[in-house]
Tab-separated table of C-alpha atoms and ligand atoms in Angstrom:
chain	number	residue	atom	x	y	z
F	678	UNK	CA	-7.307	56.939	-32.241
F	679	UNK	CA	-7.441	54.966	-35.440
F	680	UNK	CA	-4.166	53.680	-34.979
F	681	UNK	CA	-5.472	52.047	-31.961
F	682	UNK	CA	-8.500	50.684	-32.785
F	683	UNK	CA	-6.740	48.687	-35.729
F	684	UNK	CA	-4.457	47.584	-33.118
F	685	UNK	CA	-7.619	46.512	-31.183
F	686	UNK	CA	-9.153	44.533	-34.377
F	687	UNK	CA	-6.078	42.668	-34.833
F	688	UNK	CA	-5.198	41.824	-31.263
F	689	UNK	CA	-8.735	40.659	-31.371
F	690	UNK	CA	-8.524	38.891	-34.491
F	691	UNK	CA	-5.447	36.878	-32.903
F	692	UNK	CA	-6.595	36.455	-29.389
F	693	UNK	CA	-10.133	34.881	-29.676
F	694	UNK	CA	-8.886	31.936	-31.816
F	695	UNK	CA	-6.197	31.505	-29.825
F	696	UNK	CA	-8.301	31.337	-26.336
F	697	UNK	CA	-11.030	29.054	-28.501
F	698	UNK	CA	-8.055	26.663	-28.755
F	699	UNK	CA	-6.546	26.367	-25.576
F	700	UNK	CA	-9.678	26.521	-23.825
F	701	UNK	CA	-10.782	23.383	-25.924
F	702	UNK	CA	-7.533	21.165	-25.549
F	703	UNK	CA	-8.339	18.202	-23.592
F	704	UNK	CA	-6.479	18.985	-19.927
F	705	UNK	CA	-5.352	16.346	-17.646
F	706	UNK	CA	-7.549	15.706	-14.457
F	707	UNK	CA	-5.564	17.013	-11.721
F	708	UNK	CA	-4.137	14.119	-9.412
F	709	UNK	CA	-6.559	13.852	-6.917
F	710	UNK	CA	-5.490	14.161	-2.790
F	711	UNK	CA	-6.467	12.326	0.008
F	712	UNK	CA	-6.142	11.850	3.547
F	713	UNK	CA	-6.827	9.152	5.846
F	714	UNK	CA	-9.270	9.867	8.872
F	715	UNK	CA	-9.484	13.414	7.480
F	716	UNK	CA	-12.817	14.541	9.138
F	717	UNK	CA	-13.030	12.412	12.060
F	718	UNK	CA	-9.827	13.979	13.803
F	719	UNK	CA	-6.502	15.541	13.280
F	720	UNK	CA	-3.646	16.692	15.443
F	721	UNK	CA	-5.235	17.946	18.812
F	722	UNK	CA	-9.224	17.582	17.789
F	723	UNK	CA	-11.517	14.997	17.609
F	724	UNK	CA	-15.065	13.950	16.466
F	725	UNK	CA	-15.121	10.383	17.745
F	726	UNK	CA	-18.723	10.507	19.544
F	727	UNK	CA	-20.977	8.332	18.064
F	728	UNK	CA	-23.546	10.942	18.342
F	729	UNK	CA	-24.174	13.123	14.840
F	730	UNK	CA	-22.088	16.305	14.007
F	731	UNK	CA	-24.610	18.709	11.831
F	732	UNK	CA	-21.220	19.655	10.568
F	733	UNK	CA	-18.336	18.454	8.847
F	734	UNK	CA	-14.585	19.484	10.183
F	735	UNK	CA	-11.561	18.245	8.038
F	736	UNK	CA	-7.827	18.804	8.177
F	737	UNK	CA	-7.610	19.595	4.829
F	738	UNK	CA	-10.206	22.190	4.465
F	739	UNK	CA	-8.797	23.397	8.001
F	740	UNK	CA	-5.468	24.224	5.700
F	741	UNK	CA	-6.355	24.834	2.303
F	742	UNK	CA	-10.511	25.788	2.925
F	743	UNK	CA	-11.403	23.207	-0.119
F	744	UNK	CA	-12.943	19.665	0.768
F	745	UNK	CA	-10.651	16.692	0.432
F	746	UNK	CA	-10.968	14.982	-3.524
F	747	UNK	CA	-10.338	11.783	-1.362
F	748	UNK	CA	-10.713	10.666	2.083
F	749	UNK	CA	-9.216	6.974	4.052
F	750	UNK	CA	-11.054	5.391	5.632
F	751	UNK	CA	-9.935	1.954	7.822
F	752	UNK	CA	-12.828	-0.789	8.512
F	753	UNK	CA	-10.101	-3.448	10.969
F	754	UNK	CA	-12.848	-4.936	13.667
F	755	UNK	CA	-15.792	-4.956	11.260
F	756	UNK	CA	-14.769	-8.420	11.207
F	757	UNK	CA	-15.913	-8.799	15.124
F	758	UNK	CA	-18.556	-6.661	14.582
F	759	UNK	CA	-17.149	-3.819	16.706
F	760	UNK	CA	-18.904	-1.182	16.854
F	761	UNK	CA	-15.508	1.276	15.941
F	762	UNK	CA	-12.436	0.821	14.077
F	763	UNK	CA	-8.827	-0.324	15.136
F	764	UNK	CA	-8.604	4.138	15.653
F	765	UNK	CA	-11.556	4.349	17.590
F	766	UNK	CA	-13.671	5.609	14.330
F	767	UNK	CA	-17.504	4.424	14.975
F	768	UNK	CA	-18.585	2.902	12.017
F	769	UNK	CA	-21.437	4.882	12.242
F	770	UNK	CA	-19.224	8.226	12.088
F	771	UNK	CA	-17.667	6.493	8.991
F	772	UNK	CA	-20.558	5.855	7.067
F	773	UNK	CA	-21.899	9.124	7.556
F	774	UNK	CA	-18.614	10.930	6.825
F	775	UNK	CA	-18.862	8.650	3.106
F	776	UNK	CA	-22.752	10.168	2.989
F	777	UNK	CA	-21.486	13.464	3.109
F	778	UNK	CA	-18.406	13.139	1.084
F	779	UNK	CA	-20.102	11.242	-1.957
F	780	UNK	CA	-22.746	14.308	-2.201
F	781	UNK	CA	-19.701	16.904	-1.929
F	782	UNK	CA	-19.047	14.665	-5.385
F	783	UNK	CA	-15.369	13.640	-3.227
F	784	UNK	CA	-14.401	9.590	-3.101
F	785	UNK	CA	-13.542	7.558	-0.378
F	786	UNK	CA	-11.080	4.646	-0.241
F	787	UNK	CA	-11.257	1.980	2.483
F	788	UNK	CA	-8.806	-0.431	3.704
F	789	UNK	CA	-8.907	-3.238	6.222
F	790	UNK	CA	-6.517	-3.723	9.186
F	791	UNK	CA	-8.040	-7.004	9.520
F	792	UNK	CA	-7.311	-8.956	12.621
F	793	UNK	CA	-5.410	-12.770	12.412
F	794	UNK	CA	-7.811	-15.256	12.299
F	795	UNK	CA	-6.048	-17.853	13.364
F	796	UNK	CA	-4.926	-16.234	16.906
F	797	UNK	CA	-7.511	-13.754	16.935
F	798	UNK	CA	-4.413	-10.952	17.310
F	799	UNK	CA	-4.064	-8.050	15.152
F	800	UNK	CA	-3.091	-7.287	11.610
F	801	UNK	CA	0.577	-7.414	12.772
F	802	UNK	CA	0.831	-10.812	14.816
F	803	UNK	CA	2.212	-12.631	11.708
F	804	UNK	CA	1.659	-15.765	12.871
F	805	UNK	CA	1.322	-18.196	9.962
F	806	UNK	CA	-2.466	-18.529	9.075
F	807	UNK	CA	-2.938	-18.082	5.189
F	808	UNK	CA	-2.882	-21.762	4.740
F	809	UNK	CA	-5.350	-22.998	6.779
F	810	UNK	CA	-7.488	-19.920	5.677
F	811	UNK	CA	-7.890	-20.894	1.988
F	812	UNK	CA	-8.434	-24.790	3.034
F	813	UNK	CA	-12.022	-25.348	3.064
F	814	UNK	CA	-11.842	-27.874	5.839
F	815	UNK	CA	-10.481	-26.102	8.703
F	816	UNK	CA	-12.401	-23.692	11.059
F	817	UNK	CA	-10.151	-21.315	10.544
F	818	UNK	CA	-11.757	-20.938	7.350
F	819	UNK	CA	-15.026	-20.855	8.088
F	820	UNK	CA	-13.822	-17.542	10.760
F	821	UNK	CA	-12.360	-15.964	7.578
F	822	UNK	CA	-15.968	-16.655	5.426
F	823	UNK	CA	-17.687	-14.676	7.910
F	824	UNK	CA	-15.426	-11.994	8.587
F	825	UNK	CA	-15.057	-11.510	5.167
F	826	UNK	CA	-18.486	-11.266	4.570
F	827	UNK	CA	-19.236	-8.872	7.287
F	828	UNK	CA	-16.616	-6.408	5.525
F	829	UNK	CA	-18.732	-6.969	2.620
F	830	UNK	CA	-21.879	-6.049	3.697
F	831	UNK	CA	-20.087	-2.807	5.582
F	832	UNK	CA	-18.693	-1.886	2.361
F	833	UNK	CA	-22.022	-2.583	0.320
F	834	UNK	CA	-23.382	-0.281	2.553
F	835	UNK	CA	-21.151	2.443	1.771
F	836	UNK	CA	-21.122	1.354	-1.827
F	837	UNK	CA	-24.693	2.189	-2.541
F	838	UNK	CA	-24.225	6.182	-0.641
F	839	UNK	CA	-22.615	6.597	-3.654
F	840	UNK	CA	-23.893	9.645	-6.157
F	841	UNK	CA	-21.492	9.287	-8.869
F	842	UNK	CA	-19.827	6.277	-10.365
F	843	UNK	CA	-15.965	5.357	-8.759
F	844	UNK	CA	-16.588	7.249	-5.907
F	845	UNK	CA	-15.856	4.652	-3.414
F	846	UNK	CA	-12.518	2.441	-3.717
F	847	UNK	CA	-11.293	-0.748	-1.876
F	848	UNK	CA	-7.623	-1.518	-1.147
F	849	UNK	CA	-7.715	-5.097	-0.122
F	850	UNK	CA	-4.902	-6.847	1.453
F	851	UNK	CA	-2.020	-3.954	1.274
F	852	UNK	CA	1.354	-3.690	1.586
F	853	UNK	CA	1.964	-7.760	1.387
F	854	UNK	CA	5.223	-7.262	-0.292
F	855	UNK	CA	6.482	-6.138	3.436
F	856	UNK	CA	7.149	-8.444	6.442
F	857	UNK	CA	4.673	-6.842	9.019
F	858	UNK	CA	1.185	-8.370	8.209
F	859	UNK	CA	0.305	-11.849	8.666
F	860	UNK	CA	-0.551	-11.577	4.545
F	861	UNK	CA	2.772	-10.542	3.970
F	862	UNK	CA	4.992	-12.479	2.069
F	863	UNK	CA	7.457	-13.801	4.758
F	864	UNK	CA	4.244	-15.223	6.554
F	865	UNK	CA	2.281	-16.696	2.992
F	866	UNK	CA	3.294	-17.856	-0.694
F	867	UNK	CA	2.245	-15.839	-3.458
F	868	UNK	CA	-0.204	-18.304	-4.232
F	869	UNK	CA	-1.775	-18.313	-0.960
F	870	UNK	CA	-1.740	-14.873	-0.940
F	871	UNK	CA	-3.529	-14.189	-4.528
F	872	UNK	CA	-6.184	-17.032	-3.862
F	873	UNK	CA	-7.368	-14.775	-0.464
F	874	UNK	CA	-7.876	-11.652	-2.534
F	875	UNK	CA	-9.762	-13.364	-5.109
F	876	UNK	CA	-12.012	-14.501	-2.860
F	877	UNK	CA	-12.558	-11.250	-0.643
F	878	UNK	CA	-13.119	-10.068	-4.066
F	879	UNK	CA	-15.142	-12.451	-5.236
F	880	UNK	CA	-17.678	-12.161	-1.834
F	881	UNK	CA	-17.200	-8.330	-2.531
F	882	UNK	CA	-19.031	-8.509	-5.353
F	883	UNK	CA	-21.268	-11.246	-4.486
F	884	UNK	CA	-22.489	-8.568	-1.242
F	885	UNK	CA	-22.711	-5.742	-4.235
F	886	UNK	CA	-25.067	-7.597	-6.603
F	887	UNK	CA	-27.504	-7.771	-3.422
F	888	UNK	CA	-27.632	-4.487	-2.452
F	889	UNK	CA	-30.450	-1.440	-3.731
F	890	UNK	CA	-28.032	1.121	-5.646
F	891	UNK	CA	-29.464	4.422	-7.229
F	892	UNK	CA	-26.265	3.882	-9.239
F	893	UNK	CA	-26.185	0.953	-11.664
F	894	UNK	CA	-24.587	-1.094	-10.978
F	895	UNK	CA	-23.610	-0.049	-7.702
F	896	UNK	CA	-19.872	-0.597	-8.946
F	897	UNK	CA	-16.522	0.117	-7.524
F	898	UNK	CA	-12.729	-0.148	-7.760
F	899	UNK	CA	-10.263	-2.626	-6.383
F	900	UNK	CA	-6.890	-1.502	-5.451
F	901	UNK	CA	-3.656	-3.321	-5.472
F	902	UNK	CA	-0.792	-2.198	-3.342
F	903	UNK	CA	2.215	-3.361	-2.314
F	904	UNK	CA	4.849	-1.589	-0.070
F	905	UNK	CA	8.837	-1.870	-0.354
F	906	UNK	CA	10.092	-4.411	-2.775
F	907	UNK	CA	13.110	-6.639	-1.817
F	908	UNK	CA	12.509	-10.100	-2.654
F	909	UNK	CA	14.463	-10.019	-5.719
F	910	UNK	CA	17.371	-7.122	-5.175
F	911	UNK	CA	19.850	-8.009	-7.349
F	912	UNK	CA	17.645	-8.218	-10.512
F	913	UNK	CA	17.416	-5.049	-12.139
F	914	UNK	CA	13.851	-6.398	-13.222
F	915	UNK	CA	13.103	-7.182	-9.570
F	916	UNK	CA	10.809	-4.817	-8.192
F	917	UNK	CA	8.529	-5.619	-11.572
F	918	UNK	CA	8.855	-9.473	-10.744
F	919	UNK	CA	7.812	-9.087	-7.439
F	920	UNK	CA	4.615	-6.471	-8.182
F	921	UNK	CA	3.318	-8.856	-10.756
F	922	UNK	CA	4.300	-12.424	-8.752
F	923	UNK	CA	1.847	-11.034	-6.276
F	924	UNK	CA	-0.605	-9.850	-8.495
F	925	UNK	CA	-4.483	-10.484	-8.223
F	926	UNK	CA	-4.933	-10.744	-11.340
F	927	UNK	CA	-6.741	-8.782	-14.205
F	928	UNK	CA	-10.675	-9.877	-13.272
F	929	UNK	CA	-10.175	-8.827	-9.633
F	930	UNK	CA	-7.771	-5.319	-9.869
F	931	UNK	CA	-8.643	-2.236	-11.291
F	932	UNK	CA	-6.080	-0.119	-9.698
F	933	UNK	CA	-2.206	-0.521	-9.028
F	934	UNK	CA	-0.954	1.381	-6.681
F	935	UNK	CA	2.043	1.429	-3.802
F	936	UNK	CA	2.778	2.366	-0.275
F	937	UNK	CA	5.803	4.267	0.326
F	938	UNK	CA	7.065	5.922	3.210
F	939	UNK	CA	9.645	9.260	3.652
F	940	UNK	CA	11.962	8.139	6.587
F	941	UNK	CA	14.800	10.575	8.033
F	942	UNK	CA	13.831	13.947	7.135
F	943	UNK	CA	15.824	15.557	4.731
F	944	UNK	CA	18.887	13.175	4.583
F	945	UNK	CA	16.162	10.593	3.933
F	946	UNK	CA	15.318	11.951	0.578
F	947	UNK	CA	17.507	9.927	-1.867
F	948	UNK	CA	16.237	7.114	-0.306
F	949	UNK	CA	12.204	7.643	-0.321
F	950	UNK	CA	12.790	8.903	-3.573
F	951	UNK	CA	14.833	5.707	-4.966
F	952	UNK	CA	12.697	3.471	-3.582
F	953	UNK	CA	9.366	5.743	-4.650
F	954	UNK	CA	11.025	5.600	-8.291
F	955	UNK	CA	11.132	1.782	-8.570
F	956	UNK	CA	7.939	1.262	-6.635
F	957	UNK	CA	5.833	3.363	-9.190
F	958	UNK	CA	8.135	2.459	-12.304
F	959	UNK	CA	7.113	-1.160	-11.687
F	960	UNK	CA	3.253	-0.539	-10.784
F	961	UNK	CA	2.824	1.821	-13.424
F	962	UNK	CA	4.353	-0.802	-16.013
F	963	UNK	CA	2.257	-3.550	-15.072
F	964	UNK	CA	-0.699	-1.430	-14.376
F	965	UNK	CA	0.179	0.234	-18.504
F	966	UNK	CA	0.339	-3.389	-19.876
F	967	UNK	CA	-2.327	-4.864	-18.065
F	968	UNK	CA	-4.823	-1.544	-19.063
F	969	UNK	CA	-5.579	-0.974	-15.381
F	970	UNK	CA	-5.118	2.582	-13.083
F	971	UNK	CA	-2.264	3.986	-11.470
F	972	UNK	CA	-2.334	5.540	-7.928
F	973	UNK	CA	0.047	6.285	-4.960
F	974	UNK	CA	-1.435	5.025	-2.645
F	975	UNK	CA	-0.386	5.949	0.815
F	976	UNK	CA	2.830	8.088	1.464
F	977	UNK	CA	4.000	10.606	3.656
F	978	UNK	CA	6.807	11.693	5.924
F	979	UNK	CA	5.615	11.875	9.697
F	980	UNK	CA	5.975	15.212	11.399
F	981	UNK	CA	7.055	16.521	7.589
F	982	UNK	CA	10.698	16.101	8.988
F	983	UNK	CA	11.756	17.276	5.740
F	984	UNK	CA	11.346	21.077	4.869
F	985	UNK	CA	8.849	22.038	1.556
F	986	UNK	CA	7.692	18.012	1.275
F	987	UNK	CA	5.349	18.750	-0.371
F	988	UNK	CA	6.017	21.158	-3.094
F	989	UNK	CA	9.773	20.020	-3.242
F	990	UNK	CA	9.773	16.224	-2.931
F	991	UNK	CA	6.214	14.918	-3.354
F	992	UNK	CA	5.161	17.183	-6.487
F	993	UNK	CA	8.257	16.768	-8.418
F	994	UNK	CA	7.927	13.119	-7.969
F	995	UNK	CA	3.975	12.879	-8.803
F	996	UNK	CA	5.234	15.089	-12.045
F	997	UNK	CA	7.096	12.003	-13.159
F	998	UNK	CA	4.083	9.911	-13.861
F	999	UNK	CA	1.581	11.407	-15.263
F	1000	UNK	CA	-0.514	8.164	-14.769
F	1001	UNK	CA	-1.313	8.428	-11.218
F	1002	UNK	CA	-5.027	8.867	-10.392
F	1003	UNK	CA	-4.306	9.563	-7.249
F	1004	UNK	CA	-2.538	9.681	-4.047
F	1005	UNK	CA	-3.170	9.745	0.326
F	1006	UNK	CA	-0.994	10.402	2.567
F	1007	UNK	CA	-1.851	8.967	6.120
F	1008	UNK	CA	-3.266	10.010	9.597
F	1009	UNK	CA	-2.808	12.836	11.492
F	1010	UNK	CA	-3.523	11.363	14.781
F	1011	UNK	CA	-5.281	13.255	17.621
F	1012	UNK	CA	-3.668	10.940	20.573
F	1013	UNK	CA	-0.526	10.697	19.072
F	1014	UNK	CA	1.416	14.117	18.835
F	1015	UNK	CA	4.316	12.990	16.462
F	1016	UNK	CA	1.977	10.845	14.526
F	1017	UNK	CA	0.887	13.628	11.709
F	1018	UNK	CA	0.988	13.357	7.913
F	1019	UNK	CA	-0.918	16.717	6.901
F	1020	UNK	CA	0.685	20.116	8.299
F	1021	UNK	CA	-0.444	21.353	11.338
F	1022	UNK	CA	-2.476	25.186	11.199
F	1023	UNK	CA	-0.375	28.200	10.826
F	1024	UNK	CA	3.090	27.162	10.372
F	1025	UNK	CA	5.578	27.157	7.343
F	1026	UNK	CA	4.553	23.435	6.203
F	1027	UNK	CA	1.176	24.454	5.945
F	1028	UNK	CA	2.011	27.529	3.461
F	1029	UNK	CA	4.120	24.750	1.642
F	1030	UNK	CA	1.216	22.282	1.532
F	1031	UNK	CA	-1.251	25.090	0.078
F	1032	UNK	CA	1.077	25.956	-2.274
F	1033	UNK	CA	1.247	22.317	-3.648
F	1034	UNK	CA	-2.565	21.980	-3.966
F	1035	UNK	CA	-2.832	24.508	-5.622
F	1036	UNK	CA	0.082	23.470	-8.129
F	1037	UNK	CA	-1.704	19.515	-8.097
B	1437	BMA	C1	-0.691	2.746	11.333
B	1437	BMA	C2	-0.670	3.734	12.484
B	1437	BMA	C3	-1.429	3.108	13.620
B	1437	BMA	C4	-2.859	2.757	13.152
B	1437	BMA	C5	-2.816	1.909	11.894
B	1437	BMA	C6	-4.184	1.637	11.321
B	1437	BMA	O1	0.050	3.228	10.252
B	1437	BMA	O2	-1.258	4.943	12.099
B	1437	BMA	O3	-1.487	4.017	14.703
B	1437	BMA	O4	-3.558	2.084	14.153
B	1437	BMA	O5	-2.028	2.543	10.911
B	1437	BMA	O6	-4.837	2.803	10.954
């Protein structure tokens, strides 16, 4: 008996200390998930009527039954004042999906599948049009001033549902470093390129400082992201080159990020994972010696071709850099049936996928 109540003491003695420690060590936020779209549809379900849901559905919580840290959303035809998105999202749905997501204390990132102003076609008619956009004399121009500010005043909107600060962030002008965007690089220069994000930045803000915020200042967080990097390929530097050739600049980017895609299923693993590997290696250099965030920031493998993604090619990878804020993976289309990012219910990628969360 007395044996074991020394035993007690000392275990004691040892233990509390030890917990006090640990428990105080300053841990590393988790890297925060996010999906694009995530609670306006997913595979086989949609919520697309403009008409108020008293509830909120999302593919993640469908999976995991926790709220997304982060969800996509994509604003292309605000710039024709549509009333829904390129996806068929209402804007309406959208901003009260943001409502709802800021007061679950989750953030929202927004992109913009902008349409060509020049021909009026979509984000991927890459018909020349940068340089007549940045010359003030042309009409094409003056289009461009007033698209860009309606995408302002959209995202001001947003901006101010916020309840904490750098909940909401903007990705403007993504994946330029590919050829399928009429702001990628084999349709613009560099400098053509950089002088249209620093002024969709600079209107940003100019929206922002208008705007009644409970926050202030009713801030947020530009994101920088290119996609594959092959304008330099033999330079062993060349993936760095490129990221920072095209880069915004200090004033107008507070995250770097990239956009990198799993192709092939499982035999296409080296090859997501080389490119991955010199994709973050050069945004997380220039985003270390510029002081700014790391993210990825949109990835996936459609249909998860590839068995245990998640937990056996996406987590071992995010384990690499330590850095990255966070990361999305894309859409899991309801109209599409092989268009699907996030497992679908009750199979073996979805045991995979909760398995990964909860090792995030
Ligand atoms: C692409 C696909 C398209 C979609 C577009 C914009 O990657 O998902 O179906 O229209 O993104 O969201």
């Amino acid at each position: 008996m007395r044996k074991s109540f020394y035993t007690l003491c000392l275990c004691t003695l040892y233990l509390v200390p030890l917990y006090i420690l640990t428990a105080c060590q300053p841990t590393k936020p988790r890297v925060l998930f996010g999906h694009q779209d995530d609670v306006v549809y997913g595979s086989n379900w949609q919520r697309l009527a403009d008409s108020a849901y008293t509830d909120t559905r999302s593919c993640i919580y469908d999976v995991t039954g926790q709220w997304p840290d982060l969800i996509g959303f994509d604003i292309g035809g605000i710039e024709l004042c549509h009333t829904r998105n390129l996806d068929s999202v209402p804007f309406s749905r959208m901003l009260e999906e943001c409502r709802r997501q800021f007061e679950r204390g989750g953030k929202v990132t927004l992109s913009w599948h902008a349409r060509n102003p020049l021909t009026g076609g979509n984000s991927w008619d890459t018909t020349p049009c940068l340089a007549q956009i940045i010359d003030p004399d042309t009409d094409v121009h003056d289009t461009m001033q007033v698209w860009i500010e309606r995408a302002a005043a959209f995202i001001a909107q947003v901006a101010t549902l916020q309840t904490q600060p750098e909940q909401l962030i903007v990705r403007l002008w993504h994946e330029q470093s590919g050829n399928w965007f009429w702001w990628g690089r084999e349709a613009c220069s560099a400098e053509e390129y950089i002088a249209l994000w620093q002024w969709t930045r600079t209107v940003m803000d100019k929206q922002l400082s208008l705007v009644h915020c409970t926050l202030s200042p009713c801030t947020l967080l530009f994101a920088y992201s290119p996609d594959k990097l092959t304008l330099y390929p033999d330079d062993a530097d060349g993936a760095y080159r490129e990221t920072l050739e095209w880069y915004p600049g200090d004033e107008y980017v507070d995250i770097i990020g990239t956009d990198c895609y799993h192709h092939g299923g499982a035999e296409g693993t080296d090859d997501y994972l080389y490119r991955a590997h010199r994709q973050l290696d050069a945004a997380a250099r220039l985003a270390k010696e510029h002081g700014k965030r790391l993210a990825l920031t949109e990835t996936g493998c459609e249909s998860i071709r590839c068995p245990h993604w998640y937990t056996e090619v996406l987590l071992p990878l995010l384990r690499e850099y330590p850095a990255i804020e966070y990361v999305l993976v894309w859409r899991n289309a309801w109209d599409i049936p092989a268009h699907y990012f996030l497992p679908q219910l009750n199979t073996e990628e979805a045991e995979d996928f909760k398995s990964f969360i909860k090792q995030l």
